[in-house]
Coordinates of C-alpha atoms in Angstrom, one line a residue:
X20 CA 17.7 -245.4 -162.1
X21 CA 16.5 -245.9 -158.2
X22 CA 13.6 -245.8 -157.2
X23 CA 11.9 -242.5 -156.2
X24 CA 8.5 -240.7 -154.5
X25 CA 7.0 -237.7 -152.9
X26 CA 5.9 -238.5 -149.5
X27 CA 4.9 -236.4 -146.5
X28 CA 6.4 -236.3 -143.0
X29 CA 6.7 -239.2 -139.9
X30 CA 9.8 -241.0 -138.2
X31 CA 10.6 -243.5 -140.6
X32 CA 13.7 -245.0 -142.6
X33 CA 13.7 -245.8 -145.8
X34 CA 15.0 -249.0 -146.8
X35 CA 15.3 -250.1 -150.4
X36 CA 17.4 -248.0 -153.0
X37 CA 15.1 -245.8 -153.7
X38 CA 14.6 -242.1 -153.2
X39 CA 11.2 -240.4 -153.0
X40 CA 10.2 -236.7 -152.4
X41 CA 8.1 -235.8 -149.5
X42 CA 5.9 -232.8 -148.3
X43 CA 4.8 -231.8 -144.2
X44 CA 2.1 -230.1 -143.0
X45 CA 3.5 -227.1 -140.5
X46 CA 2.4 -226.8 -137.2
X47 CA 2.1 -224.2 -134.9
X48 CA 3.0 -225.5 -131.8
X49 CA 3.8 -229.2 -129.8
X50 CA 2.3 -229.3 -126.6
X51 CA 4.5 -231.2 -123.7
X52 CA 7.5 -231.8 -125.9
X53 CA 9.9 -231.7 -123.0
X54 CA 7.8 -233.7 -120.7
X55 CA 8.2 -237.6 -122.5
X56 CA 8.7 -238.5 -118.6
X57 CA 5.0 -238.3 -117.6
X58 CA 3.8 -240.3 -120.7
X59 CA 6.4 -243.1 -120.3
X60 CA 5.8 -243.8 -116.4
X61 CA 2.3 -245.5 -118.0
X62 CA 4.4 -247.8 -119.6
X63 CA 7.1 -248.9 -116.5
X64 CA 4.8 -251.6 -115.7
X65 CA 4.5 -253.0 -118.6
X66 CA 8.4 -254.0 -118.7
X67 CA 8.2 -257.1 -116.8
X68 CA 8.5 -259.5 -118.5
X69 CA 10.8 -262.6 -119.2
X70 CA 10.7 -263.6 -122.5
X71 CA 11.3 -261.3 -125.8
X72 CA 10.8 -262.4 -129.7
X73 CA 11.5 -261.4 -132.8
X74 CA 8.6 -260.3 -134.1
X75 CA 6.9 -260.5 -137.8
X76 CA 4.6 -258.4 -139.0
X77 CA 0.9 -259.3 -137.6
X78 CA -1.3 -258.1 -140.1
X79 CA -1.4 -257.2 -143.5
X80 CA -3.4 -255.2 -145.4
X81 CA -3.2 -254.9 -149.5
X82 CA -4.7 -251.7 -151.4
X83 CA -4.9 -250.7 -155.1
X84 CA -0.8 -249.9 -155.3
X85 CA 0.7 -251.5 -152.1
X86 CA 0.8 -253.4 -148.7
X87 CA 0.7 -252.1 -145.4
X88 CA 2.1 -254.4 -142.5
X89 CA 1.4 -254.0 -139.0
X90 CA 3.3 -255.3 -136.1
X91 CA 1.1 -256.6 -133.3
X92 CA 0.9 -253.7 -130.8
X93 CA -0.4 -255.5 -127.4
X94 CA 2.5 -257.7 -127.9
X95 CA 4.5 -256.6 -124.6
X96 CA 8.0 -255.3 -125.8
X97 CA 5.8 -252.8 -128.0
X98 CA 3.7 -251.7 -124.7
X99 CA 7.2 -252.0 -122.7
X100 CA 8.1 -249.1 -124.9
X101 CA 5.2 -247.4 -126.1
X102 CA 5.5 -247.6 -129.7
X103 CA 3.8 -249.2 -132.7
X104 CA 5.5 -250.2 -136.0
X105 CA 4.6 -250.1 -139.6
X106 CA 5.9 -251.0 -143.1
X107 CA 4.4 -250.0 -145.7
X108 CA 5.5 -251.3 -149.4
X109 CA 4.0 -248.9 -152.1
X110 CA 4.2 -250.3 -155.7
X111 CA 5.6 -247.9 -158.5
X112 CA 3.5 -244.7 -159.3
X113 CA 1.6 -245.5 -155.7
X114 CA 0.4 -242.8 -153.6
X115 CA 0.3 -243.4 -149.7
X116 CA -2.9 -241.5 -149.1
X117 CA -2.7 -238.0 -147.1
X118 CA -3.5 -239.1 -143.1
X119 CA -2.2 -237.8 -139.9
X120 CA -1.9 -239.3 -136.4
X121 CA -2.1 -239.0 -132.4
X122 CA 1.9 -239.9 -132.2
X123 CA 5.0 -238.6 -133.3
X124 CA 6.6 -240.2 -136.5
X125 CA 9.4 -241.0 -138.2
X126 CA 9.7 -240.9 -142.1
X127 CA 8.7 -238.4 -144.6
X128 CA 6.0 -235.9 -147.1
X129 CA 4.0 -233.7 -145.1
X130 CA 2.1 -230.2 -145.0
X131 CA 2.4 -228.5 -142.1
X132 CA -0.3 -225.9 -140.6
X133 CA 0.4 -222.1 -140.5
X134 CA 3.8 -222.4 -143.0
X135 CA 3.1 -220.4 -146.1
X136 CA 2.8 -222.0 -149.9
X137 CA 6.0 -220.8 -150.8
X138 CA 6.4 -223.5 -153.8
X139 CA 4.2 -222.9 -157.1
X140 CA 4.1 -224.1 -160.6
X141 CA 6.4 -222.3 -163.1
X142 CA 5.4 -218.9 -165.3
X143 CA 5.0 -216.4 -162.7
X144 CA 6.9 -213.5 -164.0
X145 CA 6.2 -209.4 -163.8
X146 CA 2.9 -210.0 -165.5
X147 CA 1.2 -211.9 -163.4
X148 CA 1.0 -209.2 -160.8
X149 CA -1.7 -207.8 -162.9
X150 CA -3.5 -211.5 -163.9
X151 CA -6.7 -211.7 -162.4
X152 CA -7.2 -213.5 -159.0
X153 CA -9.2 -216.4 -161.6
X154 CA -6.0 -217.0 -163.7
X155 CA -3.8 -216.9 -160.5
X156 CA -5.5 -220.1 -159.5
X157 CA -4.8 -221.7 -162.8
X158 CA -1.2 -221.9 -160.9
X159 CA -1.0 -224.7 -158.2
X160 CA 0.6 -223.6 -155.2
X161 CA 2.0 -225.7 -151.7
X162 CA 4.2 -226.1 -149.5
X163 CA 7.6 -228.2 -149.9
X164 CA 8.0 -231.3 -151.3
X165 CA 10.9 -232.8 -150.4
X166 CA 13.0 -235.7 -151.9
X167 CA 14.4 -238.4 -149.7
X168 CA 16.4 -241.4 -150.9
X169 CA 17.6 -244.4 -149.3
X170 CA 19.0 -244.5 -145.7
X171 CA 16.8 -241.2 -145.0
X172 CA 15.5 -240.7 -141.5
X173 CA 12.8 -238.5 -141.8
X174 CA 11.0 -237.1 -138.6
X175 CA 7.3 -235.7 -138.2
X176 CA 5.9 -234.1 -135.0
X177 CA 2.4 -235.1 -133.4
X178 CA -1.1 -234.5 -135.9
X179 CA 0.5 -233.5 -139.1
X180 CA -0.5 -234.8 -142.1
X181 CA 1.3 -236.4 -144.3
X182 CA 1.9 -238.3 -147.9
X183 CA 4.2 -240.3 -149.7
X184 CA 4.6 -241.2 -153.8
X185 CA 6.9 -243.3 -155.5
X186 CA 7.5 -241.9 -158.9
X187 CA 10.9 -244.5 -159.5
X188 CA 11.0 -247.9 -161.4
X189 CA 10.9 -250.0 -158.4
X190 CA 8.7 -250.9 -155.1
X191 CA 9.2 -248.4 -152.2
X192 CA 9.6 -249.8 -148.4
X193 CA 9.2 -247.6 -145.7
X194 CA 9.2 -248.7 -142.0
X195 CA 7.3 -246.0 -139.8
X196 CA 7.7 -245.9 -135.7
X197 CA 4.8 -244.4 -133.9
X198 CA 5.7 -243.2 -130.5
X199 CA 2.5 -243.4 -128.4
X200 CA 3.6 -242.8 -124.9
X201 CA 4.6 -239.1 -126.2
X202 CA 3.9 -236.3 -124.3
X203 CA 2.6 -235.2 -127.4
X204 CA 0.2 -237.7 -127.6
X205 CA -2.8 -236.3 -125.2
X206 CA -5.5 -239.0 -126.0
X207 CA -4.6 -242.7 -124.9
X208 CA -2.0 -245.6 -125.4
X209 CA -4.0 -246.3 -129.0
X210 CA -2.7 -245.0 -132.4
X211 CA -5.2 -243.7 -134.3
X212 CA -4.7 -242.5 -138.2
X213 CA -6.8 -239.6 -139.3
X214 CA -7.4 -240.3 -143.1
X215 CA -7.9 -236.7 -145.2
X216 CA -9.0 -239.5 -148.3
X217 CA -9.5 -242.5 -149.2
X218 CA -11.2 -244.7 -147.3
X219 CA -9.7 -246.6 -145.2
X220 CA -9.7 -250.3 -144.3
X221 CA -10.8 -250.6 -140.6
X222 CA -7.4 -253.0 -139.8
X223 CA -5.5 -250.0 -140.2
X224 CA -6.8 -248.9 -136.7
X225 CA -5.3 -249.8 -133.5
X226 CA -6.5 -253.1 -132.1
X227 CA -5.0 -252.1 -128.7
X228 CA -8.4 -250.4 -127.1
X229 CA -9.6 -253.7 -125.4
X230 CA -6.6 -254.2 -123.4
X231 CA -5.9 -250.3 -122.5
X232 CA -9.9 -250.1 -121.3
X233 CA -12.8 -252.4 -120.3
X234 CA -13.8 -255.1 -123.0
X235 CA -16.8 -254.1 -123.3
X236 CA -15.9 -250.1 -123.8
X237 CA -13.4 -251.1 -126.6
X238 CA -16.3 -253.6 -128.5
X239 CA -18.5 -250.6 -128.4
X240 CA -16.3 -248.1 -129.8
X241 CA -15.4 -250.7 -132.4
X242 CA -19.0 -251.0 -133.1
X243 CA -19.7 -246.9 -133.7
X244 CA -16.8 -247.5 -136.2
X245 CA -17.2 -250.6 -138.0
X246 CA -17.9 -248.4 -141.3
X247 CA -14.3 -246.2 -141.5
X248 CA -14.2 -243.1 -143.8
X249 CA -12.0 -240.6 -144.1
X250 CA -12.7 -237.4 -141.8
X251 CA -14.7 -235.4 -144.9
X252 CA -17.4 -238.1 -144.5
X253 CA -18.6 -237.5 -141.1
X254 CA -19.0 -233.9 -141.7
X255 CA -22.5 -232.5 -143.3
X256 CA -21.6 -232.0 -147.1
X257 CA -23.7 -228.2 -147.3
X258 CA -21.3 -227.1 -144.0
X259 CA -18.2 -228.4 -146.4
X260 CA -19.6 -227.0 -149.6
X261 CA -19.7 -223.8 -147.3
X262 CA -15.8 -223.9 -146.4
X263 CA -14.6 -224.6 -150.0
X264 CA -16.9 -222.6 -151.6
X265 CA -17.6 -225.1 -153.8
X266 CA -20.2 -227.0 -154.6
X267 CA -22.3 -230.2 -152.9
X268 CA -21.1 -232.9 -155.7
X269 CA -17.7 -232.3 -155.5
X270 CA -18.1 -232.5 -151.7
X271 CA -19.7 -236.0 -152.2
X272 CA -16.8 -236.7 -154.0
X273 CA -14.2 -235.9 -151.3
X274 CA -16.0 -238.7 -148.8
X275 CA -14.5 -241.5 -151.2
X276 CA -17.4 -243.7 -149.9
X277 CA -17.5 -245.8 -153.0
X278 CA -13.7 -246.2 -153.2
X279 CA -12.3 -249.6 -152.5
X280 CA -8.8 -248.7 -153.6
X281 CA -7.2 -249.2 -150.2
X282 CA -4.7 -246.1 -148.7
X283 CA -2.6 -246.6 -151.2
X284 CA -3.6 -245.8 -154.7
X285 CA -2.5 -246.1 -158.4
X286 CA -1.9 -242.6 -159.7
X287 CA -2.8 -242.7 -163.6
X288 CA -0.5 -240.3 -164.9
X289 CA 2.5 -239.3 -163.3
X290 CA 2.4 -236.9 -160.3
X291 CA 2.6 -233.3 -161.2
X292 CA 4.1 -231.5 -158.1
X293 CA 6.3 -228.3 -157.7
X294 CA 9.6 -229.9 -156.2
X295 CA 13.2 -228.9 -157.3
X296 CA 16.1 -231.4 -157.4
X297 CA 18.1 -231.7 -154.3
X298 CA 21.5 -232.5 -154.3
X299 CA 23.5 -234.2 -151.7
X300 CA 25.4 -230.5 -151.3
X301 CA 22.0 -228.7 -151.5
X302 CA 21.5 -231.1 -148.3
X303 CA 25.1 -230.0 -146.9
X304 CA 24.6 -226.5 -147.2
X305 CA 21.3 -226.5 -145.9
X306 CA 22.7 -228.5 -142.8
X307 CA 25.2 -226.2 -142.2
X308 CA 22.9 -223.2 -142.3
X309 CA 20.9 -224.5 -139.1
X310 CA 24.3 -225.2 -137.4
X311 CA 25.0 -222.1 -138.1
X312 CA 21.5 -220.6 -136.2
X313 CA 22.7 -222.9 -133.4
X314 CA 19.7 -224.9 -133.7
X315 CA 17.6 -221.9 -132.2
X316 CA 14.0 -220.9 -133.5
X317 CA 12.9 -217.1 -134.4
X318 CA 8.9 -218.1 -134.5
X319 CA 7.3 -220.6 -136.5
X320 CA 8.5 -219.7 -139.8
X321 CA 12.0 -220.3 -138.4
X322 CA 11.1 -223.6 -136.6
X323 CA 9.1 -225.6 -138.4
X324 CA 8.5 -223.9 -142.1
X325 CA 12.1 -224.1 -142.5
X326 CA 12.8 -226.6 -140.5
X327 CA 15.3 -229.8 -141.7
X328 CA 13.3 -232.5 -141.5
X329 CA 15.3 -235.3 -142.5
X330 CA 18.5 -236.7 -142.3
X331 CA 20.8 -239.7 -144.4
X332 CA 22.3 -242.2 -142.1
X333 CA 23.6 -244.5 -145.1
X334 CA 26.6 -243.3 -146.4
X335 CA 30.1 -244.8 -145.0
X336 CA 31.4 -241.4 -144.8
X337 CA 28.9 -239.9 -142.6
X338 CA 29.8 -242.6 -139.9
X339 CA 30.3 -242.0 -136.2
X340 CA 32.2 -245.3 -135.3
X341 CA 34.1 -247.1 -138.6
X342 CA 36.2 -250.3 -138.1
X343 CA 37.6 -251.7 -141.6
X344 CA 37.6 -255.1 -140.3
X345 CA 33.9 -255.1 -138.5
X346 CA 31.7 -252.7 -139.5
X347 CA 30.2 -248.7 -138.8
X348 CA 27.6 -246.9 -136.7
X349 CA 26.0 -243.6 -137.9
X350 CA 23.8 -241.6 -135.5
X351 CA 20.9 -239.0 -136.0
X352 CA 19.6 -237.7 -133.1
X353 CA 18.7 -234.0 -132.1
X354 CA 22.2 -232.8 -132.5
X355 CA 22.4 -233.3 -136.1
X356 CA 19.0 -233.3 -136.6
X357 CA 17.4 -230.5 -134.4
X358 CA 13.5 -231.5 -135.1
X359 CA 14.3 -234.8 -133.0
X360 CA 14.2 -232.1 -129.8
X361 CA 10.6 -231.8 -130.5
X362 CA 9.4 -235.3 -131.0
X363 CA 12.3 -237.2 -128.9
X364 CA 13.3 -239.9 -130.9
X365 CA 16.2 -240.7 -132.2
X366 CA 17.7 -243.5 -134.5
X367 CA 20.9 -245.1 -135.3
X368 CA 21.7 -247.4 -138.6
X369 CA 24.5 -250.6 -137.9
X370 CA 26.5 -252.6 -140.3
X371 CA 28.2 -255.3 -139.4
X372 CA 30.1 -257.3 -141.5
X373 CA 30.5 -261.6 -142.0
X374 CA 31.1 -262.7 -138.3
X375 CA 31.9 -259.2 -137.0
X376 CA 30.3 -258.5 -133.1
X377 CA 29.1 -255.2 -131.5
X378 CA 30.2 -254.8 -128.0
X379 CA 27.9 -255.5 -125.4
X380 CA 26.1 -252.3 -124.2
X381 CA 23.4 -251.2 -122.4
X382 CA 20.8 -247.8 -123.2
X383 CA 21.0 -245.6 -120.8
X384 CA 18.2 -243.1 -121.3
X385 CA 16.3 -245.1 -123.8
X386 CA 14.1 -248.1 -125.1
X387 CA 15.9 -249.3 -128.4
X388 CA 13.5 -250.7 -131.1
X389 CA 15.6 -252.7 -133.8
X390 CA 14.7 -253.5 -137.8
X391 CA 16.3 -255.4 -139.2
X392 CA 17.3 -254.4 -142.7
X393 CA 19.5 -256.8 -144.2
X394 CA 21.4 -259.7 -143.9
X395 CA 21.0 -261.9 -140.3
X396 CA 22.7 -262.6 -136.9
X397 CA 22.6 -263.6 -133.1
X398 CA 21.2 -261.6 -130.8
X399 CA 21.3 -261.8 -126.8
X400 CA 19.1 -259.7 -124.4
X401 CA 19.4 -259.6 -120.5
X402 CA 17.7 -258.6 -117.8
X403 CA 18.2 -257.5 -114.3
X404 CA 18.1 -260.7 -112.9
X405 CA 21.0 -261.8 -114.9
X406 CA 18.4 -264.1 -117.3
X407 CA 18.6 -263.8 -121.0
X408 CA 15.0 -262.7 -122.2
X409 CA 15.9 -263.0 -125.7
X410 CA 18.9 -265.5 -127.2
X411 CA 18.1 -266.8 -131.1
X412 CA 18.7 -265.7 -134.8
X413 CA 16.9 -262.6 -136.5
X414 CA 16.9 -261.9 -139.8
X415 CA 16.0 -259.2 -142.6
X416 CA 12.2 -258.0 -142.0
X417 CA 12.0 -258.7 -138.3
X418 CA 11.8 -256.3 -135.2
X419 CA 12.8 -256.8 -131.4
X420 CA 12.9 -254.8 -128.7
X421 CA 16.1 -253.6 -126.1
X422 CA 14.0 -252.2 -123.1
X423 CA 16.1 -249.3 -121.4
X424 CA 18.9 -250.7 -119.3
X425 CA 19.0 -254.3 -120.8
X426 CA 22.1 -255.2 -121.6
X427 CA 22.8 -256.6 -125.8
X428 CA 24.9 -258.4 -127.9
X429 CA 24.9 -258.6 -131.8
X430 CA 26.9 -261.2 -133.7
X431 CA 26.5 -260.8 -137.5
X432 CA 25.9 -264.1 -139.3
X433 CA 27.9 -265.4 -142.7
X434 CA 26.2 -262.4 -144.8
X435 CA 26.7 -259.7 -142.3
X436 CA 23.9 -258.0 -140.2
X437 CA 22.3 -254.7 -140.7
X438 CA 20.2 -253.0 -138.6
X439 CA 18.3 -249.5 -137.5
X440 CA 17.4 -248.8 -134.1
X441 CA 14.6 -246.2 -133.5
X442 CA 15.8 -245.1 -129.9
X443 CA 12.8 -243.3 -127.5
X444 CA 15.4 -240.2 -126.8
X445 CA 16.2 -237.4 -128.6
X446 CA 20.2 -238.0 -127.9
X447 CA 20.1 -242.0 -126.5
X448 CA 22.9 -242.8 -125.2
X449 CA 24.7 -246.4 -124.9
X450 CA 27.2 -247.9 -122.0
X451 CA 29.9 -250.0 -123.4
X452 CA 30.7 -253.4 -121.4
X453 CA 33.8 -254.6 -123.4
X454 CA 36.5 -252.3 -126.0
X455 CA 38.3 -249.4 -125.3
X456 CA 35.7 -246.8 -124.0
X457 CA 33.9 -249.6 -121.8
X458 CA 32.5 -249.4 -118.1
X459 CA 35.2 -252.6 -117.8
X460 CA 38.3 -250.9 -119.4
X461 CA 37.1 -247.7 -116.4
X462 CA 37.6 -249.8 -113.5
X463 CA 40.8 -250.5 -111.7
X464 CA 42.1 -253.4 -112.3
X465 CA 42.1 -254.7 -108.5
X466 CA 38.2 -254.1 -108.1
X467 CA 37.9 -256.1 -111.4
X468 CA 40.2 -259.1 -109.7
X469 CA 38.3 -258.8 -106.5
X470 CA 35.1 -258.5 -107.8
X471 CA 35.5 -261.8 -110.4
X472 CA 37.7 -263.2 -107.8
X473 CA 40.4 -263.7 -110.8
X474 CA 44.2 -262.7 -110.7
X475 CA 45.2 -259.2 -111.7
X476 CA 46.9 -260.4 -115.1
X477 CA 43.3 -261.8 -116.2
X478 CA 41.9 -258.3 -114.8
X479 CA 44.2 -256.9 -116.9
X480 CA 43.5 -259.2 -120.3
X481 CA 39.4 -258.1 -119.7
X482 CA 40.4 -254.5 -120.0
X483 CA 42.9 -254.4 -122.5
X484 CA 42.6 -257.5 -125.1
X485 CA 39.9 -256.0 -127.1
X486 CA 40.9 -252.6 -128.0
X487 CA 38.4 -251.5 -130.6
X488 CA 35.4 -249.7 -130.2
X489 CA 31.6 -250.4 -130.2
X490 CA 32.1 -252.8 -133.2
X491 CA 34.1 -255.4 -132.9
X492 CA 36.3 -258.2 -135.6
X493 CA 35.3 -261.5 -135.3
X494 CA 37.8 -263.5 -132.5
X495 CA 39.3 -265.0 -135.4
X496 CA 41.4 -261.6 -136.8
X497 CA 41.6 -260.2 -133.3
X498 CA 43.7 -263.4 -132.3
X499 CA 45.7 -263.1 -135.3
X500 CA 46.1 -259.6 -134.8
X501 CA 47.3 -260.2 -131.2
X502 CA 49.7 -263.0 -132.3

């Protein structure tokens, strides 16, 4: 069997075959969702630049049960966008640790504030309404845990906390975006993870402070926090005891300040949570219910308690664009996923296949943040002044960055190219340069012949040679299929 965990909710995608239940912490409300303008003007001017890479992780930390691996954040394609990006690998029976951020994210397993525990453990029957309130909390009660499986885009607003566990037979990967320049985000251009246990390795934090403020300001901020803990040990343990009602020594117990096991830890036995099996037309019906609502809310019960939270971008058959001879594109983005409003993101998965193209295109209303996730190709990136900022190979494991309005090319390599691209809009659109629904194939064919200086016949080839859309066979088939 795949593999499988519990995790808690961010923006992330799942990329071995494995499936995993997750859990989210509600929330009441999200201030400044519709205003992602104001945020991302701090970022414009961080978009000049003339050179992109592919980028490997830049730092890796290992705990009891897993690796976490963090992309270098001042590099400037991540400050051109506003994002940071994280993988985490979590070893079988590992337990991402329960932690929250400044950002909106994407992947999955949360507990969200102000939604009631409306999943408990089993033997609740006509009886227990007269067991005594003692026995009652004999039965563990909480809020959804949710299974997700591979090619699952899973979507968490702003400061809710989240976890993940892998209860399969094989490793877990999850890549996480975090999308600092959100309006949600009301502190600064750093990410900052707010553990709930653990405690936590200080690389985990953002090393972007020193070139957002003064060196000296970030050095001493740094300094107060060279010792990191999770947020229970900077509280005073009797004002804790208080809260609980319990008593001092298990408080001393929740500051973990003698654990070295990392933020991802072995569980012992295997995880005992409330969760039932969810089938793929559970997930159907449960997607056609909120079409059904029209993707309204009716308070926060109807919003975010109930809200779906994630959505599977890798089956064939859920594809927006399929060509049998190239490859597919599948989509999630607020319209099929109506929590994406909130945190406005949005992500598309790509398969291309040996030697197969997608058409040159540019974002429109977005900055496009590419994983690759299997397999490896040619990728071309331009800017305005007609200059290629990025032209070489990628390959499995890597990330790059399409900044809003530069125009790409992908060429899948002997093995075929796979891809997802976290997109920095809740619907991002694309423009297409070549194929049937391209900006070429709208103009007339004299403005195209006067504006390349070429005769109307080649005018003519440019618009209609190529008559497939967004993903494209390799030259090879289309000449044949021409001849």
């Amino acid at each position: 069997m795949g593999s499988s965990c519990l995790l808690s909710l961010t923006f992330c995608f799942l990329v071995l075959f494995n499936c995993c239940f997750a859990q989210i912490e509600q929330v009441t409300s999200q201030r400044g969702q519709q205003q992602q303008g104001k945020r991302r003007s701090q970022q414009q001017n961080e978009c000049q630049f003339d050179r992109i890479k592919a980028l490997e992780p830049a730092r890796r930390i290992k705990s009891e049960a897993g690796v976490t691996e963090i992309w270098d954040e001042n590099d400037q394609q991540f400050q051109c966008a506003g994002v940071v990006v994280i993988r985490h690998t979590i070893k079988q029976q590992g337990l991402l640790l329960p932690s929250y951020s400044n950002t909106p994210k994407g992947f999955h397993g949360a507990a969200i504030p102000g939604c009631p525990e409306t999943f408990q453990s089993s033997g609740q029957n006509s009886r227990d309404r007269r067991e005594s309130s003692e026995d009652q909390q004999q039965k563990d009660q909480h809020q959804k845990v949710r299974q997700v499986r591979e090619g699952d885009v899973v979507a968490l607003p702003a400061g809710v906390a989240d976890w993940f566990y892998n209860n399969g037979d094989s490793p877990l990967v999850l890549v996480q975006l975090l999308d600092t320049s959100n309006a949600a985000n009301q502190l600064d251009q750093d990410f900052r993870k707010f553990f709930l246990a653990g405690n936590p390795q200080q690389e985990l934090q953002s090393q972007r402070s020193s070139n957002q403020r003064g060196q000296h300001e970030g050095e001493s901020r740094r300094g107060q926090q060279e010792r990191y803990r999770n947020l229970f040990g900077g509280f005073d343990e009797r004002l804790l005891a208080e809260a609980f009602n319990v008593d001092t020594k298990l408080v001393r117990r929740m500051r973990n300040e003698n654990d070295n096991r990392g933020i991802i830890v072995q569980v012992q036995h295997e995880l005992q949570v409330v969760s039932p099996q969810e089938s793929r037309e559970e997930e159907e019906r449960e997607r056609e219910h909120q079409r059904r609502q029209g993707g309204g809310s009716n308070g926060l019960e109807e919003s975010f308690c109930t809200a779906r939270l994630k959505h599977n971008i890798n089956n064939p058959e859920d594809a927006d664009v399929f060509n049998p001879q190239a490859g597919r594109l599948t989509t999630v983005n607020s319209l099929n996923l109506p929590i994406l409003r909130h945190i406005q993101l949005s992500a598309q998965r790509g398969v291309l296949y040996p030697n197969a193209l997608m058409t040159p295109n540019w974002n429109i209303n977005a900055h496009s943040i590419c994983y690759i996730t299997r397999g490896s190709g040619r990728i071309q990136i331009v800017g305005d002044n007609g200059q290629a900022v990025f032209d070489g190979q990628v390959q499995e494991g890597q990330v790059i960055t399409a900044p809003q309005n530069f125009a790409v090319v992908k060429k899948a390599g002997s093995q075929g190219l796979e891809w997802v691209s976290f997109k920095t809009n809740d619907n991002a659109r694309i423009s297409q340069m070549a194929g049937r629904v391209s900006v070429i194939r709208a103009i007339p064919e004299d403005v195209l012949a006067n504006a390349f200086q070429i005769s109307r016949e080649d005018a003519r080839k440019l618009k209609n040679n190529r008559d497939e859309v967004s993903v494209f066979s390799s030259s090879q088939e289309s000449r044949r299929g021409r001849d």
